[in-house]
């Protein structure tokens, strides 16, 4: 046991009778309270993989319609590997963290080339695929194939910490190793996939970060945190991300007939690469729309003159809290042709192009009745 963690733990979690009782209570609760989810009703390797990637940093309620649409259009590895990137990004539009879906397609292509299209069934083969780490590999194989593999993610690390009385932050190296040890020791010889799902479900529905529903928890009498009224202090606090406030400007430019709008595909290496967006000042800081328009003229070859402000949007991206001011604008000199790498898109094209999150909000405002 790591030094420094022992003084906060109950030793009982390492004993077989304690583990057996926790499994029994948890599985009985899960049978009565498990949510009906499409990847649970048909837990193939591919479907579980798609669900696990979608659920990273995203709530189940948000994922459900995306999962159904994704699976209906891309039912297997072969179709995921073959779809054009623009169509794939359109399917994912709105889920955010777009690196996830690019990694999925890269993994699908690797499965096609290395495994002849057969989804890997061993941990060692799975964990080397793009976007798949220890937790994801364990979740896929335990849920789909009932392999005896531990899982550790946000919900389960909170459950494990409270059961054991682990007061350290789960991200501390000693604490993280101990949590993986718990995750492995709690697994039965059979039924590992069901138990892993039950543990995640308990964390999602009962053992929540704040104000957990301890009175409804099947493990209340086995929980160190509940016994010592430490639910609000266990697990130890994670380092909070400090957000930086940022102001950006976007410009809506139409052709002479006012029927099309200037957009482009965001190039590789930029935020939201592969999606489409309006002219925007996302690379530099500016205090005024005119300054942003002048910078775009030099940096992007879009010689704009800012007009009146249309709306303001607020959103967060990685470590930034962004205030986006959207202005009408025109091309200087009355140009009617789109500059290099830019395109005048019709209303129908704007509806079908994969857009950035705020780009889609601008489209919805432009095209609303």
GROMACS .gro file of C-alpha atoms in nm:
model
  369
    1UNK     CA    1   0.000   0.000   0.000
    2UNK     CA    2   0.145   0.342  -0.091
    3UNK     CA    3   0.298   0.538   0.197
    4UNK     CA    4   0.075   0.822   0.318
    5UNK     CA    5  -0.250   0.664   0.201
    6UNK     CA    6  -0.279   0.394   0.465
    7UNK     CA    7  -0.384   0.620   0.751
    8UNK     CA    8  -0.708   0.714   0.572
    9UNK     CA    9  -0.814   0.366   0.466
   10UNK     CA   10  -1.024   0.093   0.615
   11UNK     CA   11  -0.842  -0.234   0.567
   12UNK     CA   12  -1.171  -0.420   0.518
   13UNK     CA   13  -1.183  -0.348   0.143
   14UNK     CA   14  -0.900  -0.597   0.092
   15UNK     CA   15  -1.090  -0.879   0.262
   16UNK     CA   16  -1.287  -1.130   0.054
   17UNK     CA   17  -1.606  -1.119   0.271
   18UNK     CA   18  -1.623  -0.738   0.239
   19UNK     CA   19  -1.574  -0.758  -0.138
   20UNK     CA   20  -1.836  -1.030  -0.176
   21UNK     CA   21  -2.093  -0.833   0.023
   22UNK     CA   22  -2.026  -0.515  -0.179
   23UNK     CA   23  -2.071  -0.706  -0.505
   24UNK     CA   24  -2.392  -0.869  -0.386
   25UNK     CA   25  -2.548  -0.542  -0.271
   26UNK     CA   26  -2.435  -0.352  -0.579
   27UNK     CA   27  -2.561  -0.607  -0.832
   28UNK     CA   28  -2.899  -0.630  -0.658
   29UNK     CA   29  -2.931  -0.252  -0.680
   30UNK     CA   30  -2.820  -0.247  -1.044
   31UNK     CA   31  -3.079  -0.505  -1.146
   32UNK     CA   32  -3.353  -0.271  -1.024
   33UNK     CA   33  -3.208   0.070  -1.116
   34UNK     CA   34  -2.994   0.032  -1.428
   35UNK     CA   35  -3.084   0.276  -1.702
   36UNK     CA   36  -3.188   0.131  -2.036
   37UNK     CA   37  -2.913   0.237  -2.277
   38UNK     CA   38  -2.867   0.127  -2.639
   39UNK     CA   39  -2.508   0.011  -2.594
   40UNK     CA   40  -2.619  -0.202  -2.299
   41UNK     CA   41  -2.901  -0.372  -2.489
   42UNK     CA   42  -2.658  -0.477  -2.764
   43UNK     CA   43  -2.306  -0.461  -2.619
   44UNK     CA   44  -2.089  -0.546  -2.919
   45UNK     CA   45  -1.724  -0.442  -2.917
   46UNK     CA   46  -1.788  -0.170  -3.175
   47UNK     CA   47  -2.099  -0.027  -3.007
   48UNK     CA   48  -1.938  -0.020  -2.662
   49UNK     CA   49  -1.630   0.149  -2.810
   50UNK     CA   50  -1.840   0.420  -2.977
   51UNK     CA   51  -2.035   0.481  -2.657
   52UNK     CA   52  -1.724   0.501  -2.440
   53UNK     CA   53  -1.556   0.755  -2.666
   54UNK     CA   54  -1.873   0.965  -2.688
   55UNK     CA   55  -1.919   0.958  -2.311
   56UNK     CA   56  -1.577   1.106  -2.242
   57UNK     CA   57  -1.649   1.446  -2.082
   58UNK     CA   58  -2.009   1.427  -2.210
   59UNK     CA   59  -2.336   1.345  -2.029
   60UNK     CA   60  -2.542   1.037  -2.118
   61UNK     CA   61  -2.848   1.247  -2.207
   62UNK     CA   62  -2.642   1.442  -2.461
   63UNK     CA   63  -2.483   1.130  -2.608
   64UNK     CA   64  -2.801   0.926  -2.666
   65UNK     CA   65  -2.927   1.092  -2.988
   66UNK     CA   66  -2.574   1.118  -3.126
   67UNK     CA   67  -2.510   0.748  -3.060
   68UNK     CA   68  -2.830   0.638  -3.232
   69UNK     CA   69  -2.760   0.852  -3.539
   70UNK     CA   70  -2.393   0.750  -3.553
   71UNK     CA   71  -2.468   0.378  -3.533
   72UNK     CA   72  -2.747   0.399  -3.789
   73UNK     CA   73  -2.510   0.555  -4.043
   74UNK     CA   74  -2.186   0.386  -3.937
   75UNK     CA   75  -2.283   0.043  -3.803
   76UNK     CA   76  -1.935  -0.110  -3.813
   77UNK     CA   77  -1.561  -0.050  -3.831
   78UNK     CA   78  -1.561  -0.074  -4.210
   79UNK     CA   79  -1.810   0.210  -4.256
   80UNK     CA   80  -1.633   0.429  -4.000
   81UNK     CA   81  -1.299   0.381  -4.172
   82UNK     CA   82  -1.442   0.465  -4.515
   83UNK     CA   83  -1.661   0.770  -4.445
   84UNK     CA   84  -1.525   1.106  -4.576
   85UNK     CA   85  -1.398   1.323  -4.293
   86UNK     CA   86  -1.642   1.606  -4.368
   87UNK     CA   87  -1.938   1.368  -4.334
   88UNK     CA   88  -1.791   1.226  -4.015
   89UNK     CA   89  -1.749   1.571  -3.865
   90UNK     CA   90  -2.109   1.654  -3.953
   91UNK     CA   91  -2.225   1.345  -3.762
   92UNK     CA   92  -2.020   1.455  -3.460
   93UNK     CA   93  -2.109   1.824  -3.481
   94UNK     CA   94  -2.213   1.959  -3.141
   95UNK     CA   95  -2.049   1.687  -2.928
   96UNK     CA   96  -1.725   1.881  -2.905
   97UNK     CA   97  -1.373   1.753  -2.835
   98UNK     CA   98  -1.339   1.668  -3.203
   99UNK     CA   99  -1.005   1.496  -3.154
  100UNK     CA  100  -1.206   1.203  -3.020
  101UNK     CA  101  -1.379   1.130  -3.348
  102UNK     CA  102  -1.063   1.179  -3.552
  103UNK     CA  103  -0.889   0.926  -3.328
  104UNK     CA  104  -1.182   0.689  -3.374
  105UNK     CA  105  -1.150   0.700  -3.750
  106UNK     CA  106  -0.772   0.658  -3.729
  107UNK     CA  107  -0.828   0.354  -3.506
  108UNK     CA  108  -1.087   0.214  -3.748
  109UNK     CA  109  -0.843   0.247  -4.038
  110UNK     CA  110  -0.576   0.073  -3.831
  111UNK     CA  111  -0.818  -0.209  -3.749
  112UNK     CA  112  -0.887  -0.246  -4.121
  113UNK     CA  113  -0.520  -0.256  -4.218
  114UNK     CA  114  -0.372  -0.450  -3.925
  115UNK     CA  115  -0.661  -0.674  -3.816
  116UNK     CA  116  -0.844  -0.724  -4.148
  117UNK     CA  117  -1.144  -0.534  -4.014
  118UNK     CA  118  -1.185  -0.756  -3.708
  119UNK     CA  119  -1.218  -0.561  -3.385
  120UNK     CA  120  -0.930  -0.658  -3.150
  121UNK     CA  121  -1.025  -0.878  -2.856
  122UNK     CA  122  -0.705  -0.855  -2.652
  123UNK     CA  123  -0.602  -0.573  -2.422
  124UNK     CA  124  -0.254  -0.542  -2.574
  125UNK     CA  125  -0.393  -0.505  -2.926
  126UNK     CA  126  -0.662  -0.260  -2.819
  127UNK     CA  127  -0.458  -0.021  -2.608
  128UNK     CA  128  -0.219   0.067  -2.893
  129UNK     CA  129  -0.505   0.201  -3.107
  130UNK     CA  130  -0.543   0.581  -3.132
  131UNK     CA  131  -0.763   0.730  -2.861
  132UNK     CA  132  -0.781   0.415  -2.646
  133UNK     CA  133  -0.618   0.412  -2.305
  134UNK     CA  134  -0.622   0.175  -2.008
  135UNK     CA  135  -0.971   0.265  -1.892
  136UNK     CA  136  -1.132   0.255  -2.237
  137UNK     CA  137  -0.968  -0.077  -2.329
  138UNK     CA  138  -1.084  -0.231  -2.002
  139UNK     CA  139  -1.437  -0.097  -2.039
  140UNK     CA  140  -1.475  -0.225  -2.396
  141UNK     CA  141  -1.346  -0.575  -2.324
  142UNK     CA  142  -1.517  -0.621  -1.987
  143UNK     CA  143  -1.858  -0.495  -2.102
  144UNK     CA  144  -1.859  -0.662  -2.444
  145UNK     CA  145  -1.668  -0.984  -2.365
  146UNK     CA  146  -1.684  -1.006  -1.983
  147UNK     CA  147  -1.305  -1.001  -1.956
  148UNK     CA  148  -1.171  -0.953  -1.604
  149UNK     CA  149  -1.033  -0.603  -1.651
  150UNK     CA  150  -1.061  -0.311  -1.405
  151UNK     CA  151  -1.195   0.034  -1.492
  152UNK     CA  152  -1.119   0.371  -1.341
  153UNK     CA  153  -1.287   0.691  -1.458
  154UNK     CA  154  -1.454   0.990  -1.296
  155UNK     CA  155  -1.753   0.809  -1.148
  156UNK     CA  156  -1.572   0.500  -1.024
  157UNK     CA  157  -1.274   0.683  -0.875
  158UNK     CA  158  -1.522   0.879  -0.663
  159UNK     CA  159  -1.704   0.561  -0.553
  160UNK     CA  160  -1.381   0.377  -0.473
  161UNK     CA  161  -1.233   0.673  -0.283
  162UNK     CA  162  -1.540   0.707  -0.061
  163UNK     CA  163  -1.568   0.335   0.004
  164UNK     CA  164  -1.202   0.313   0.108
  165UNK     CA  165  -1.177   0.651   0.277
  166UNK     CA  166  -0.905   0.770   0.041
  167UNK     CA  167  -0.862   1.138   0.125
  168UNK     CA  168  -0.601   1.220  -0.136
  169UNK     CA  169  -0.681   1.358  -0.479
  170UNK     CA  170  -0.744   1.065  -0.716
  171UNK     CA  171  -0.487   1.209  -0.955
  172UNK     CA  172  -0.203   1.185  -0.701
  173UNK     CA  173   0.027   0.902  -0.817
  174UNK     CA  174   0.002   0.695  -0.495
  175UNK     CA  175  -0.374   0.738  -0.476
  176UNK     CA  176  -0.422   0.656  -0.844
  177UNK     CA  177  -0.225   0.332  -0.810
  178UNK     CA  178  -0.433   0.237  -0.506
  179UNK     CA  179  -0.757   0.308  -0.693
  180UNK     CA  180  -0.651   0.079  -0.977
  181UNK     CA  181  -0.568  -0.186  -0.715
  182UNK     CA  182  -0.917  -0.152  -0.569
  183UNK     CA  183  -1.076  -0.162  -0.916
  184UNK     CA  184  -0.905  -0.493  -0.987
  185UNK     CA  185  -0.958  -0.653  -0.647
  186UNK     CA  186  -1.335  -0.587  -0.644
  187UNK     CA  187  -1.393  -0.782  -0.967
  188UNK     CA  188  -1.551  -1.128  -0.949
  189UNK     CA  189  -1.431  -1.425  -1.154
  190UNK     CA  190  -1.738  -1.393  -1.378
  191UNK     CA  191  -1.976  -1.107  -1.451
  192UNK     CA  192  -1.705  -0.839  -1.455
  193UNK     CA  193  -1.874  -0.635  -1.726
  194UNK     CA  194  -2.199  -0.610  -1.531
  195UNK     CA  195  -2.018  -0.518  -1.210
  196UNK     CA  196  -1.812  -0.250  -1.385
  197UNK     CA  197  -2.128  -0.099  -1.529
  198UNK     CA  198  -2.296  -0.113  -1.189
  199UNK     CA  199  -2.005   0.074  -1.031
  200UNK     CA  200  -2.020   0.345  -1.299
  201UNK     CA  201  -2.398   0.367  -1.263
  202UNK     CA  202  -2.375   0.408  -0.887
  203UNK     CA  203  -2.132   0.696  -0.936
  204UNK     CA  204  -2.354   0.859  -1.196
  205UNK     CA  205  -2.686   0.828  -1.015
  206UNK     CA  206  -2.614   0.801  -0.640
  207UNK     CA  207  -2.251   0.872  -0.547
  208UNK     CA  208  -2.247   1.211  -0.717
  209UNK     CA  209  -1.973   1.475  -0.670
  210UNK     CA  210  -2.194   1.697  -0.452
  211UNK     CA  211  -2.482   1.602  -0.224
  212UNK     CA  212  -2.467   1.226  -0.292
  213UNK     CA  213  -2.789   1.034  -0.224
  214UNK     CA  214  -2.639   0.825   0.056
  215UNK     CA  215  -2.979   0.729   0.196
  216UNK     CA  216  -3.050   0.544  -0.130
  217UNK     CA  217  -2.706   0.388  -0.164
  218UNK     CA  218  -2.683   0.008  -0.136
  219UNK     CA  219  -2.325   0.040  -0.006
  220UNK     CA  220  -2.393   0.298   0.266
  221UNK     CA  221  -2.304   0.064   0.553
  222UNK     CA  222  -1.984  -0.038   0.375
  223UNK     CA  223  -1.868   0.315   0.300
  224UNK     CA  224  -1.597   0.490   0.503
  225UNK     CA  225  -1.703   0.836   0.383
  226UNK     CA  226  -2.069   0.783   0.478
  227UNK     CA  227  -1.974   0.641   0.817
  228UNK     CA  228  -1.755   0.941   0.896
  229UNK     CA  229  -1.972   1.206   0.720
  230UNK     CA  230  -1.693   1.285   0.477
  231UNK     CA  231  -1.884   1.261   0.149
  232UNK     CA  232  -1.815   1.626   0.067
  233UNK     CA  233  -1.441   1.605   0.134
  234UNK     CA  234  -1.368   1.265  -0.023
  235UNK     CA  235  -1.224   1.231  -0.278
  236UNK     CA  236  -0.962   1.500  -0.236
  237UNK     CA  237  -1.010   1.801  -0.457
  238UNK     CA  238  -0.880   1.797  -0.811
  239UNK     CA  239  -0.681   2.093  -0.936
  240UNK     CA  240  -0.935   2.328  -1.088
  241UNK     CA  241  -0.874   2.453  -1.437
  242UNK     CA  242  -0.822   2.828  -1.444
  243UNK     CA  243  -1.006   2.983  -1.735
  244UNK     CA  244  -0.875   3.283  -1.928
  245UNK     CA  245  -1.128   3.537  -2.051
  246UNK     CA  246  -1.096   3.610  -2.422
  247UNK     CA  247  -1.281   3.832  -2.668
  248UNK     CA  248  -1.313   3.728  -3.033
  249UNK     CA  249  -1.489   3.866  -3.340
  250UNK     CA  250  -1.669   3.689  -3.625
  251UNK     CA  251  -1.799   3.847  -3.944
  252UNK     CA  252  -2.100   3.766  -4.161
  253UNK     CA  253  -2.029   3.857  -4.523
  254UNK     CA  254  -2.282   3.803  -4.801
  255UNK     CA  255  -2.249   3.811  -5.178
  256UNK     CA  256  -2.407   4.098  -5.374
  257UNK     CA  257  -2.740   3.916  -5.401
  258UNK     CA  258  -2.746   3.863  -5.020
  259UNK     CA  259  -2.817   3.497  -5.086
  260UNK     CA  260  -2.484   3.337  -4.990
  261UNK     CA  261  -2.244   3.365  -4.697
  262UNK     CA  262  -1.865   3.366  -4.682
  263UNK     CA  263  -1.724   3.061  -4.500
  264UNK     CA  264  -1.429   2.826  -4.521
  265UNK     CA  265  -1.308   2.490  -4.394
  266UNK     CA  266  -1.084   2.545  -4.093
  267UNK     CA  267  -0.731   2.429  -4.180
  268UNK     CA  268  -0.532   2.164  -3.995
  269UNK     CA  269  -0.371   2.278  -3.673
  270UNK     CA  270  -0.643   2.530  -3.587
  271UNK     CA  271  -0.922   2.502  -3.335
  272UNK     CA  272  -1.210   2.300  -3.490
  273UNK     CA  273  -0.994   2.191  -3.784
  274UNK     CA  274  -1.205   2.017  -4.049
  275UNK     CA  275  -1.521   2.210  -3.959
  276UNK     CA  276  -1.649   2.519  -4.141
  277UNK     CA  277  -1.674   2.868  -3.998
  278UNK     CA  278  -1.724   3.236  -4.075
  279UNK     CA  279  -1.430   3.479  -4.085
  280UNK     CA  280  -1.313   3.493  -3.725
  281UNK     CA  281  -1.030   3.637  -3.514
  282UNK     CA  282  -0.937   3.330  -3.312
  283UNK     CA  283  -0.557   3.356  -3.326
  284UNK     CA  284  -0.502   3.702  -3.177
  285UNK     CA  285  -0.649   3.931  -2.911
  286UNK     CA  286  -0.835   4.244  -3.021
  287UNK     CA  287  -1.037   4.509  -2.841
  288UNK     CA  288  -1.242   4.626  -3.141
  289UNK     CA  289  -1.402   4.475  -3.449
  290UNK     CA  290  -1.210   4.704  -3.686
  291UNK     CA  291  -0.879   4.578  -3.547
  292UNK     CA  292  -0.989   4.217  -3.594
  293UNK     CA  293  -1.102   4.289  -3.950
  294UNK     CA  294  -0.767   4.448  -4.032
  295UNK     CA  295  -0.580   4.147  -3.894
  296UNK     CA  296  -0.794   3.911  -4.104
  297UNK     CA  297  -0.713   4.114  -4.413
  298UNK     CA  298  -0.343   4.044  -4.363
  299UNK     CA  299  -0.348   3.696  -4.209
  300UNK     CA  300  -0.630   3.532  -4.405
  301UNK     CA  301  -0.659   3.734  -4.725
  302UNK     CA  302  -1.014   3.842  -4.640
  303UNK     CA  303  -1.022   4.221  -4.677
  304UNK     CA  304  -1.319   4.314  -4.459
  305UNK     CA  305  -1.487   4.628  -4.339
  306UNK     CA  306  -1.684   4.575  -4.019
  307UNK     CA  307  -2.043   4.695  -4.004
  308UNK     CA  308  -2.303   4.670  -3.729
  309UNK     CA  309  -2.298   4.413  -3.448
  310UNK     CA  310  -2.557   4.137  -3.485
  311UNK     CA  311  -2.522   3.930  -3.169
  312UNK     CA  312  -2.288   3.821  -2.889
  313UNK     CA  313  -2.222   3.457  -2.795
  314UNK     CA  314  -2.044   3.318  -2.490
  315UNK     CA  315  -1.880   2.975  -2.482
  316UNK     CA  316  -1.587   2.787  -2.330
  317UNK     CA  317  -1.310   2.609  -2.522
  318UNK     CA  318  -1.032   2.422  -2.337
  319UNK     CA  319  -0.895   2.686  -2.096
  320UNK     CA  320  -1.071   2.988  -2.246
  321UNK     CA  321  -1.402   3.154  -2.167
  322UNK     CA  322  -1.479   3.330  -2.493
  323UNK     CA  323  -1.707   3.624  -2.567
  324UNK     CA  324  -1.772   3.624  -2.941
  325UNK     CA  325  -1.907   3.940  -3.102
  326UNK     CA  326  -2.064   3.877  -3.442
  327UNK     CA  327  -2.068   4.169  -3.690
  328UNK     CA  328  -2.203   4.222  -4.035
  329UNK     CA  329  -1.921   4.304  -4.276
  330UNK     CA  330  -1.849   4.355  -4.642
  331UNK     CA  331  -1.556   4.284  -4.869
  332UNK     CA  332  -1.361   4.601  -4.934
  333UNK     CA  333  -1.399   4.723  -5.291
  334UNK     CA  334  -1.731   4.545  -5.335
  335UNK     CA  335  -1.571   4.216  -5.441
  336UNK     CA  336  -1.823   3.951  -5.541
  337UNK     CA  337  -1.584   3.656  -5.566
  338UNK     CA  338  -1.469   3.470  -5.258
  339UNK     CA  339  -1.101   3.517  -5.167
  340UNK     CA  340  -0.859   3.222  -5.186
  341UNK     CA  341  -0.965   2.924  -4.969
  342UNK     CA  342  -1.298   3.089  -4.889
  343UNK     CA  343  -1.639   3.007  -5.032
  344UNK     CA  344  -1.980   3.170  -5.065
  345UNK     CA  345  -2.220   2.903  -4.936
  346UNK     CA  346  -2.595   2.898  -4.995
  347UNK     CA  347  -2.844   2.856  -4.712
  348UNK     CA  348  -2.888   2.487  -4.795
  349UNK     CA  349  -2.512   2.436  -4.792
  350UNK     CA  350  -2.480   2.606  -4.456
  351UNK     CA  351  -2.738   2.365  -4.316
  352UNK     CA  352  -2.542   2.062  -4.440
  353UNK     CA  353  -2.181   2.170  -4.381
  354UNK     CA  354  -2.020   2.058  -4.053
  355UNK     CA  355  -1.991   2.380  -3.854
  356UNK     CA  356  -1.812   2.485  -3.538
  357UNK     CA  357  -2.038   2.515  -3.232
  358UNK     CA  358  -2.065   2.891  -3.252
  359UNK     CA  359  -2.069   2.878  -3.631
  360UNK     CA  360  -2.384   2.667  -3.612
  361UNK     CA  361  -2.542   2.919  -3.373
  362UNK     CA  362  -2.469   3.197  -3.620
  363UNK     CA  363  -2.621   2.990  -3.903
  364UNK     CA  364  -2.932   2.924  -3.696
  365UNK     CA  365  -2.971   3.297  -3.632
  366UNK     CA  366  -2.917   3.386  -3.999
  367UNK     CA  367  -3.160   3.128  -4.131
  368UNK     CA  368  -3.430   3.151  -3.866
  369UNK     CA  369  -3.769   3.262  -4.002
   0.00000   0.00000   0.00000
